[in-house]
PDB file of C-alpha atoms in Angstrom:
ATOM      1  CA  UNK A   1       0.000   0.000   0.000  1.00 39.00           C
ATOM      2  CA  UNK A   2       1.773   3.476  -0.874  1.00 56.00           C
ATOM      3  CA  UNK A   3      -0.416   6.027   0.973  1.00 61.00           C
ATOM      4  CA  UNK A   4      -0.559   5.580   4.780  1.00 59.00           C
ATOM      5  CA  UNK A   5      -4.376   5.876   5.911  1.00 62.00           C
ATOM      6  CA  UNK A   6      -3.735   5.225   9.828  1.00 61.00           C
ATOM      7  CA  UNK A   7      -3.891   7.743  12.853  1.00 59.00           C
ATOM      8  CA  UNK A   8      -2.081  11.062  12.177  1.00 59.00           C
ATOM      9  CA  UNK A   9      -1.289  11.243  15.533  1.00 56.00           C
ATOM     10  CA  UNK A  10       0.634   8.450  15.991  1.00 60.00           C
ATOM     11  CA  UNK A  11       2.932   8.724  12.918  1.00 62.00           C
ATOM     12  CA  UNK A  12       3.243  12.167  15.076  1.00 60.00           C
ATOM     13  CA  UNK A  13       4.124  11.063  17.373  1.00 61.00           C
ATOM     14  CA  UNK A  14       6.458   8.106  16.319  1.00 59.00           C
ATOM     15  CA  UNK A  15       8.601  10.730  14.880  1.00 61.00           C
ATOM     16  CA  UNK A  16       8.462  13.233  17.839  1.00 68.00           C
ATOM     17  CA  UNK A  17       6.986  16.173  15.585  1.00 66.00           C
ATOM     18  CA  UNK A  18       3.398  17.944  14.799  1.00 63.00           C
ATOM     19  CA  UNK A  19       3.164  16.866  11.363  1.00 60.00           C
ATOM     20  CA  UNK A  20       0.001  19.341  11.495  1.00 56.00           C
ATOM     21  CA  UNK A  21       2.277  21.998  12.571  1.00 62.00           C
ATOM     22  CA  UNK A  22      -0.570  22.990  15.145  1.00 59.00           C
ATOM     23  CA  UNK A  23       1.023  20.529  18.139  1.00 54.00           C
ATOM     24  CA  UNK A  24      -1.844  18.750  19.265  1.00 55.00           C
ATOM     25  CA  UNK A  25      -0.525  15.378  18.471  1.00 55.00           C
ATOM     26  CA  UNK A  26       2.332  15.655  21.501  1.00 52.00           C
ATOM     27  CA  UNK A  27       0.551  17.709  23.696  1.00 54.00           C
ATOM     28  CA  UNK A  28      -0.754  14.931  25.858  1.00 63.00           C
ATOM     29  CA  UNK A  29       1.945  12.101  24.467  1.00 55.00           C
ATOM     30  CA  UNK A  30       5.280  13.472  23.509  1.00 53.00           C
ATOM     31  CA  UNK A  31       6.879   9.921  23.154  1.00 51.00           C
ATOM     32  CA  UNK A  32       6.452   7.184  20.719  1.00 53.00           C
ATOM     33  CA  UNK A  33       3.675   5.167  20.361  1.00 53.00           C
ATOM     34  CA  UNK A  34       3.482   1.551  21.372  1.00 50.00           C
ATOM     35  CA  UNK A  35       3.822  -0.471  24.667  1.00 46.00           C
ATOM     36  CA  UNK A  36       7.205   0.246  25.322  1.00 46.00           C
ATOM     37  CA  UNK A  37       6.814   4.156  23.576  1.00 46.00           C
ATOM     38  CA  UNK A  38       7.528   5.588  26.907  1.00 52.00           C
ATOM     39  CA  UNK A  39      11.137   3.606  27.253  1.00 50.00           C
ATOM     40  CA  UNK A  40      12.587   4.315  23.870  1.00 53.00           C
ATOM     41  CA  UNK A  41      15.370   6.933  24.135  1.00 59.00           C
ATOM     42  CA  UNK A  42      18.609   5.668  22.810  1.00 67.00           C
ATOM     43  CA  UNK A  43      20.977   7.672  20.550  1.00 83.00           C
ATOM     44  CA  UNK A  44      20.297   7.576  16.725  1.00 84.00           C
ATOM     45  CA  UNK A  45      22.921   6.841  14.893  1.00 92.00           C
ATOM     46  CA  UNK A  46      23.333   9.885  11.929  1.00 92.00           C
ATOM     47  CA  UNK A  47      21.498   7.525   9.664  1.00 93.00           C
ATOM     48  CA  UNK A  48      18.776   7.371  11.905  1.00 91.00           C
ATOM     49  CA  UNK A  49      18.771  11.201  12.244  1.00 93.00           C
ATOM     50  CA  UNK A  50      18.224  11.582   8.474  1.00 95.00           C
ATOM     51  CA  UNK A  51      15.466   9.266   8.098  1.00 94.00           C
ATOM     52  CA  UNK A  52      13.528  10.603  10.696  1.00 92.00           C
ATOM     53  CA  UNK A  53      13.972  13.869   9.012  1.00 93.00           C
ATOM     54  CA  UNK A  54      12.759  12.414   6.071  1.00 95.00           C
ATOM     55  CA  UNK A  55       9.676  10.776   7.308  1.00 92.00           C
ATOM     56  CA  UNK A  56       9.044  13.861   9.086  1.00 92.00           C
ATOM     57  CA  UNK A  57       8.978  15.866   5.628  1.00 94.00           C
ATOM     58  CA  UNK A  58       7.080  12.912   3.806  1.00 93.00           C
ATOM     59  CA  UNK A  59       4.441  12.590   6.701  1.00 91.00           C
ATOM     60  CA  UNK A  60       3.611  16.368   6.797  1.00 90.00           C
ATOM     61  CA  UNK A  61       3.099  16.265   3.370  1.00 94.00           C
ATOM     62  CA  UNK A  62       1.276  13.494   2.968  1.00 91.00           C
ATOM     63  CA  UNK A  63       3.382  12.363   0.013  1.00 93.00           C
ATOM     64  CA  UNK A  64       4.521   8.669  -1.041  1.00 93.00           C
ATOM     65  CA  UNK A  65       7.939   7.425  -1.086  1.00 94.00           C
ATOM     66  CA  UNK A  66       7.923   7.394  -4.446  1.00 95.00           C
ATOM     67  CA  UNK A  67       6.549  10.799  -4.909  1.00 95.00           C
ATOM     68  CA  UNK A  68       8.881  11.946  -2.157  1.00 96.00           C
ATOM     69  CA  UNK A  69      11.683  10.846  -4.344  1.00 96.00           C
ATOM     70  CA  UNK A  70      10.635  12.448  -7.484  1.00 96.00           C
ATOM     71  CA  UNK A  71      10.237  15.911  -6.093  1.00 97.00           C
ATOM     72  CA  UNK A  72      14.081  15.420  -4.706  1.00 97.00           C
ATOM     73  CA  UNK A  73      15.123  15.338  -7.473  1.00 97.00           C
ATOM     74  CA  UNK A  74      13.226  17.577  -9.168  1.00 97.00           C
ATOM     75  CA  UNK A  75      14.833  20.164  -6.943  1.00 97.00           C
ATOM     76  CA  UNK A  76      18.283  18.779  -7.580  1.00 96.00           C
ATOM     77  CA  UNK A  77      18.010  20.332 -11.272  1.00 95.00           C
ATOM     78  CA  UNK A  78      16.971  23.372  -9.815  1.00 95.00           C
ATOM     79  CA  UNK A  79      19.275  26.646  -9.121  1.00 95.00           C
ATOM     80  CA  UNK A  80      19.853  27.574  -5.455  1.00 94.00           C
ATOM     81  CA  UNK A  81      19.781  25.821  -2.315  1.00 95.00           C
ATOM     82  CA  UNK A  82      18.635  22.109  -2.634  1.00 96.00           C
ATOM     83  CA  UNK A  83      17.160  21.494   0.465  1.00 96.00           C
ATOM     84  CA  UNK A  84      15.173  25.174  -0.185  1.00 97.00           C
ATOM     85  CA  UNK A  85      14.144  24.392  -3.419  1.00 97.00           C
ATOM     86  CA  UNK A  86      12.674  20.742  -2.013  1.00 97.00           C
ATOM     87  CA  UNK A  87      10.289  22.790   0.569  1.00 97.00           C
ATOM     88  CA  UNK A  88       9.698  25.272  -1.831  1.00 97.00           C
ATOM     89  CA  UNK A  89       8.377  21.929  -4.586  1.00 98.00           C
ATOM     90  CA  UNK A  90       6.364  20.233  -1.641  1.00 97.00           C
ATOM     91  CA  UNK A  91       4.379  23.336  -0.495  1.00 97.00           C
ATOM     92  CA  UNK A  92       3.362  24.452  -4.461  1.00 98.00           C
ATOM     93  CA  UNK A  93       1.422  21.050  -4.127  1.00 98.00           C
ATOM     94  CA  UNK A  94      -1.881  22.054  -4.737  1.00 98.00           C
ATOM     95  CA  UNK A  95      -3.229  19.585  -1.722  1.00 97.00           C
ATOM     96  CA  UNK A  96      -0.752  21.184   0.546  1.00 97.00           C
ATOM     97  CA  UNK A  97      -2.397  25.263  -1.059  1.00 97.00           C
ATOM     98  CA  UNK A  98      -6.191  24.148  -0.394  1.00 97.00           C
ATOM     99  CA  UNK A  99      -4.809  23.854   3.162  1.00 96.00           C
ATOM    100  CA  UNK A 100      -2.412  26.870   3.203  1.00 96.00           C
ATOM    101  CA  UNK A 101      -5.765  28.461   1.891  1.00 96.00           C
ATOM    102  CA  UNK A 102      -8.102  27.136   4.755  1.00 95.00           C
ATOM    103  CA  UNK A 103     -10.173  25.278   2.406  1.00 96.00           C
ATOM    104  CA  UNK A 104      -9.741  22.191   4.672  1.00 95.00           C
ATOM    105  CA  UNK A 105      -8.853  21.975   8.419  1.00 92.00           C
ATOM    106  CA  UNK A 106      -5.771  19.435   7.742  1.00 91.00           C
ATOM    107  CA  UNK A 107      -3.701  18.473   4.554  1.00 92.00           C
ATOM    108  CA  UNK A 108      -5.374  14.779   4.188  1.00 92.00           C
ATOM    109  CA  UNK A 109      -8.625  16.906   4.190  1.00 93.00           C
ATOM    110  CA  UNK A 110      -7.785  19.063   1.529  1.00 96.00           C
ATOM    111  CA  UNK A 111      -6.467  15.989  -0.421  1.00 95.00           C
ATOM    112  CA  UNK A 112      -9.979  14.607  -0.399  1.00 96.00           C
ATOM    113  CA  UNK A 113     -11.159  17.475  -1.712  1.00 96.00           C
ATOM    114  CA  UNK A 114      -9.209  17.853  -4.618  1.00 97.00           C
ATOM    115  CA  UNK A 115      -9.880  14.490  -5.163  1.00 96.00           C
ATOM    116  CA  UNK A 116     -13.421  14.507  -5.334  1.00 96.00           C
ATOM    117  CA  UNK A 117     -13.383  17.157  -8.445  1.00 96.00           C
ATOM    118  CA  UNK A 118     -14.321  20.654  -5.754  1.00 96.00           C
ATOM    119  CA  UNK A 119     -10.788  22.397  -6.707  1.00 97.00           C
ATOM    120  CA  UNK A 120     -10.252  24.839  -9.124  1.00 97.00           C
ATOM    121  CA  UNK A 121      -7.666  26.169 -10.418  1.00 98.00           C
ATOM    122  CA  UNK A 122      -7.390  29.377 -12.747  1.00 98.00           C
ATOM    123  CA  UNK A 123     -11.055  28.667 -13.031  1.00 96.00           C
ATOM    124  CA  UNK A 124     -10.883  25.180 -14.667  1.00 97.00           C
ATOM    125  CA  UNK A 125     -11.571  21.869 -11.780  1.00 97.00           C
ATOM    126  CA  UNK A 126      -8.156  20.229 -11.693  1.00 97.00           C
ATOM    127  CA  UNK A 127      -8.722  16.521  -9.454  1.00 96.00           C
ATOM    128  CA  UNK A 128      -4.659  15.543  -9.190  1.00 97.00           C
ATOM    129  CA  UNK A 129      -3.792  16.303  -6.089  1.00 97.00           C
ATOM    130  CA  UNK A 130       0.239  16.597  -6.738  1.00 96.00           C
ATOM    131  CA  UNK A 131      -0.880  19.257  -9.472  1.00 97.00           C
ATOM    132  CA  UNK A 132       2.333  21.671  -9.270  1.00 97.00           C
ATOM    133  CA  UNK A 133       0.646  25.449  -9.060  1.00 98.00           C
ATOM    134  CA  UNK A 134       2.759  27.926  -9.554  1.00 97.00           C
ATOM    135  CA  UNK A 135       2.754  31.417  -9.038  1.00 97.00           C
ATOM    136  CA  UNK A 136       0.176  33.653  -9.894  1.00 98.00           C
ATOM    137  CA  UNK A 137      -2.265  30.190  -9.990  1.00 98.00           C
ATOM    138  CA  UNK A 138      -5.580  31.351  -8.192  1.00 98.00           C
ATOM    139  CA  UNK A 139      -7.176  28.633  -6.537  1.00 98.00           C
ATOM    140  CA  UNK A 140     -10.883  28.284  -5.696  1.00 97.00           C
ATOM    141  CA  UNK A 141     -13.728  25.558  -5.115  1.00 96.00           C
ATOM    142  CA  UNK A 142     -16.669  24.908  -7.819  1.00 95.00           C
ATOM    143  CA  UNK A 143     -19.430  27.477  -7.549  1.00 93.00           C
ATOM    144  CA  UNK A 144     -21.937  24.798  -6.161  1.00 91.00           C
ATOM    145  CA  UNK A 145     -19.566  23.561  -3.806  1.00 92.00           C
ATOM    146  CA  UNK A 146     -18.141  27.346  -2.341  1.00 90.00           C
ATOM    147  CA  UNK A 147     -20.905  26.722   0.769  1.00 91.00           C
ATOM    148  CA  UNK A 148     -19.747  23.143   1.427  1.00 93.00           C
ATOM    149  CA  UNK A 149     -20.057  22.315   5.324  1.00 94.00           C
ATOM    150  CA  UNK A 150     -17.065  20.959   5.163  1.00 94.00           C
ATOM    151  CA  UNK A 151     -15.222  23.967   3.721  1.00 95.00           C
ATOM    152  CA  UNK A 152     -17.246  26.366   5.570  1.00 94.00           C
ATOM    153  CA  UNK A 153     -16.108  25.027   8.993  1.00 94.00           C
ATOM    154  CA  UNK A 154     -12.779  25.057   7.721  1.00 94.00           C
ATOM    155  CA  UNK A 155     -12.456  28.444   6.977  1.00 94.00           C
ATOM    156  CA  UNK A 156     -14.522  30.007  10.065  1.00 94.00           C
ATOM    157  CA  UNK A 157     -11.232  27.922  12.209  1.00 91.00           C
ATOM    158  CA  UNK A 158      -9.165  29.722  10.232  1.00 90.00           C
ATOM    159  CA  UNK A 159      -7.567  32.898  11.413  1.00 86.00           C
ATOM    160  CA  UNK A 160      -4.119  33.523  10.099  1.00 88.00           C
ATOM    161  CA  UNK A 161      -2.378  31.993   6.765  1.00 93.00           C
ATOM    162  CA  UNK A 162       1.116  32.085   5.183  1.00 95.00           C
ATOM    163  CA  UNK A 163       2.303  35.438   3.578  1.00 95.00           C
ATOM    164  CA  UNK A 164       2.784  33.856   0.172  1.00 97.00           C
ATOM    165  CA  UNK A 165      -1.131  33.502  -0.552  1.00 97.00           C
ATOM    166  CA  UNK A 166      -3.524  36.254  -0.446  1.00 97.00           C
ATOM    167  CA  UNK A 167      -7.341  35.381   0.140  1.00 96.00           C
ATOM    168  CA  UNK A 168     -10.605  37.081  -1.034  1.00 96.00           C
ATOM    169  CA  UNK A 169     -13.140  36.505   0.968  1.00 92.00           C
ATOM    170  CA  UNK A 170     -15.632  37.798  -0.992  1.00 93.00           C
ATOM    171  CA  UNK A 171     -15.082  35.558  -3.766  1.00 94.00           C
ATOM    172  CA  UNK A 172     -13.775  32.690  -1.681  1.00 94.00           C
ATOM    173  CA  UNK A 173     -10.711  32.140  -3.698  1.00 96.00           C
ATOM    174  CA  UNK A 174      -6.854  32.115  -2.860  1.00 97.00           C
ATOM    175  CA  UNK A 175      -3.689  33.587  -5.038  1.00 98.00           C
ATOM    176  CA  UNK A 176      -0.428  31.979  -5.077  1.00 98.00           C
ATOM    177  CA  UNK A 177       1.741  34.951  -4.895  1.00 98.00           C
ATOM    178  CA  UNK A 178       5.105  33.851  -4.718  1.00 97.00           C
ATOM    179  CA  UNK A 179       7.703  31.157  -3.743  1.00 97.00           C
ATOM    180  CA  UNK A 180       7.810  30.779   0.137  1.00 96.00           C
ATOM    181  CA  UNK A 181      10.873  32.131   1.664  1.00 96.00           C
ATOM    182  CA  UNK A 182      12.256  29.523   3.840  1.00 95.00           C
ATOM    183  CA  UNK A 183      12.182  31.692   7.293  1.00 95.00           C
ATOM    184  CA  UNK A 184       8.436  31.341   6.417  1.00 95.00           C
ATOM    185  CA  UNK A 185       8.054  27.520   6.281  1.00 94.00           C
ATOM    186  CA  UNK A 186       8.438  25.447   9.118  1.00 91.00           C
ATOM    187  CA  UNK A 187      11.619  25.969  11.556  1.00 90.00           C
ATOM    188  CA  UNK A 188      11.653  22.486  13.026  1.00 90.00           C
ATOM    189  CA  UNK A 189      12.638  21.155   9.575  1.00 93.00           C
ATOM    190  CA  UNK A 190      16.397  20.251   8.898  1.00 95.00           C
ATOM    191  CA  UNK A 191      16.264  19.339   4.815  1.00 96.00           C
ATOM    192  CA  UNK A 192      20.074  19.352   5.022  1.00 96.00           C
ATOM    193  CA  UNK A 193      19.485  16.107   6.553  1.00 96.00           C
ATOM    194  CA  UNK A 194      17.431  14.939   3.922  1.00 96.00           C
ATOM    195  CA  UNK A 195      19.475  16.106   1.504  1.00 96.00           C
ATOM    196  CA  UNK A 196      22.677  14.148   3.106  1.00 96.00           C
ATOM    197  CA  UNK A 197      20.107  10.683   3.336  1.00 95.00           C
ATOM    198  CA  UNK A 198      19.775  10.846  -0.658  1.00 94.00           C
ATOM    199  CA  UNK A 199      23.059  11.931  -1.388  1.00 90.00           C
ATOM    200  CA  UNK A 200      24.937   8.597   0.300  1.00 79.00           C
TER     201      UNK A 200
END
């Protein structure tokens, strides 16, 4: 099976990190799942470190190995910073924007939307939730489906989002501005690390 459809909280918390970025998974159980969840704190080895750097990235996303793996290198042919350029691929998924948007209340959410044929983008319903936007892309729900419950809920929760999208409320539709900076994406991220686990 490629896509894990388990408990958020406990990949979460097997990796010590809010993959929702909100940190409700660890507030109650910062260590790992499992009987013996409490009792694992040995050293990792600087394999180990990279990996669970990697599944860190890969379960915030929501992404597949294999998908994980493309966008690498992807951002290997790119100009810059690799590790920049990686975050920078991952968050112009448009799954990852319906969230950044508040369209949906979590990332797996906003998934299911796109899936189910609600997403638009530059006015034409786009289903493919890896769909790289890009900037300028605005991104909005069907007409008949702008007053979802679903959505609706989402967005009253919603009270702040990134700088790199713009909202209208009035229309209910979100503009991808411009490339996150990385001081704007998550600090607790260390994509060197990822970037030394492919590069072995």
């Amino acid at each position: 099976m490629s896509r894990y459809t388990g408990p958020s909280y406990k990949q979460a918390r097997r990796v010590g990190f809010s993959i929702s970025e909100t940190g409700k998974e660890l507030a109650r159980r910062s260590y790992s799942p499992g009987q013996h969840g409490n009792d694992r704190k040995g050293k990792l080895s600087d394999y180990g470190n990279q990996l669970k750097e990697k599944q860190k990235v890969k379960f915030m996303y929501g992404v597949s190995e294999r998908q994980f793996l493309k966008t690498f290198r992807e951002a290997e042919k790119m100009k810059g910073i690799n590790g920049t350029n990686f975050l920078r691929l991952l968050e112009s998924r448009l799954d990852n924007l319906v969230y950044r948007a508040g369209f949906a209340t979590t990332r797996r959410g906003a998934r299911q939307l796109v899936n189910h044929g609600h997403v638009t983008v530059n006015g034409k319903k786009v289903d493919i939730p890896s769909y790289r936007c890009v900037p300028g892309d605005i991104i909005s729900l069907k007409e008949d489906d702008k007053n979802l419950k679903v959505v609706t809920e989402a967005l009253e929760k919603t009270t702040k989002r990134v700088e790199f999208i713009t909202y209208d409320e009035n229309k209910k539709e979100a503009t991808y501005v411009r490339l996150p900076e990385r001081n704007e994406l998550n600090a607790d991220i260390n994509e060197a690390l990822i970037v030394e686990f492919y590069n072995k």
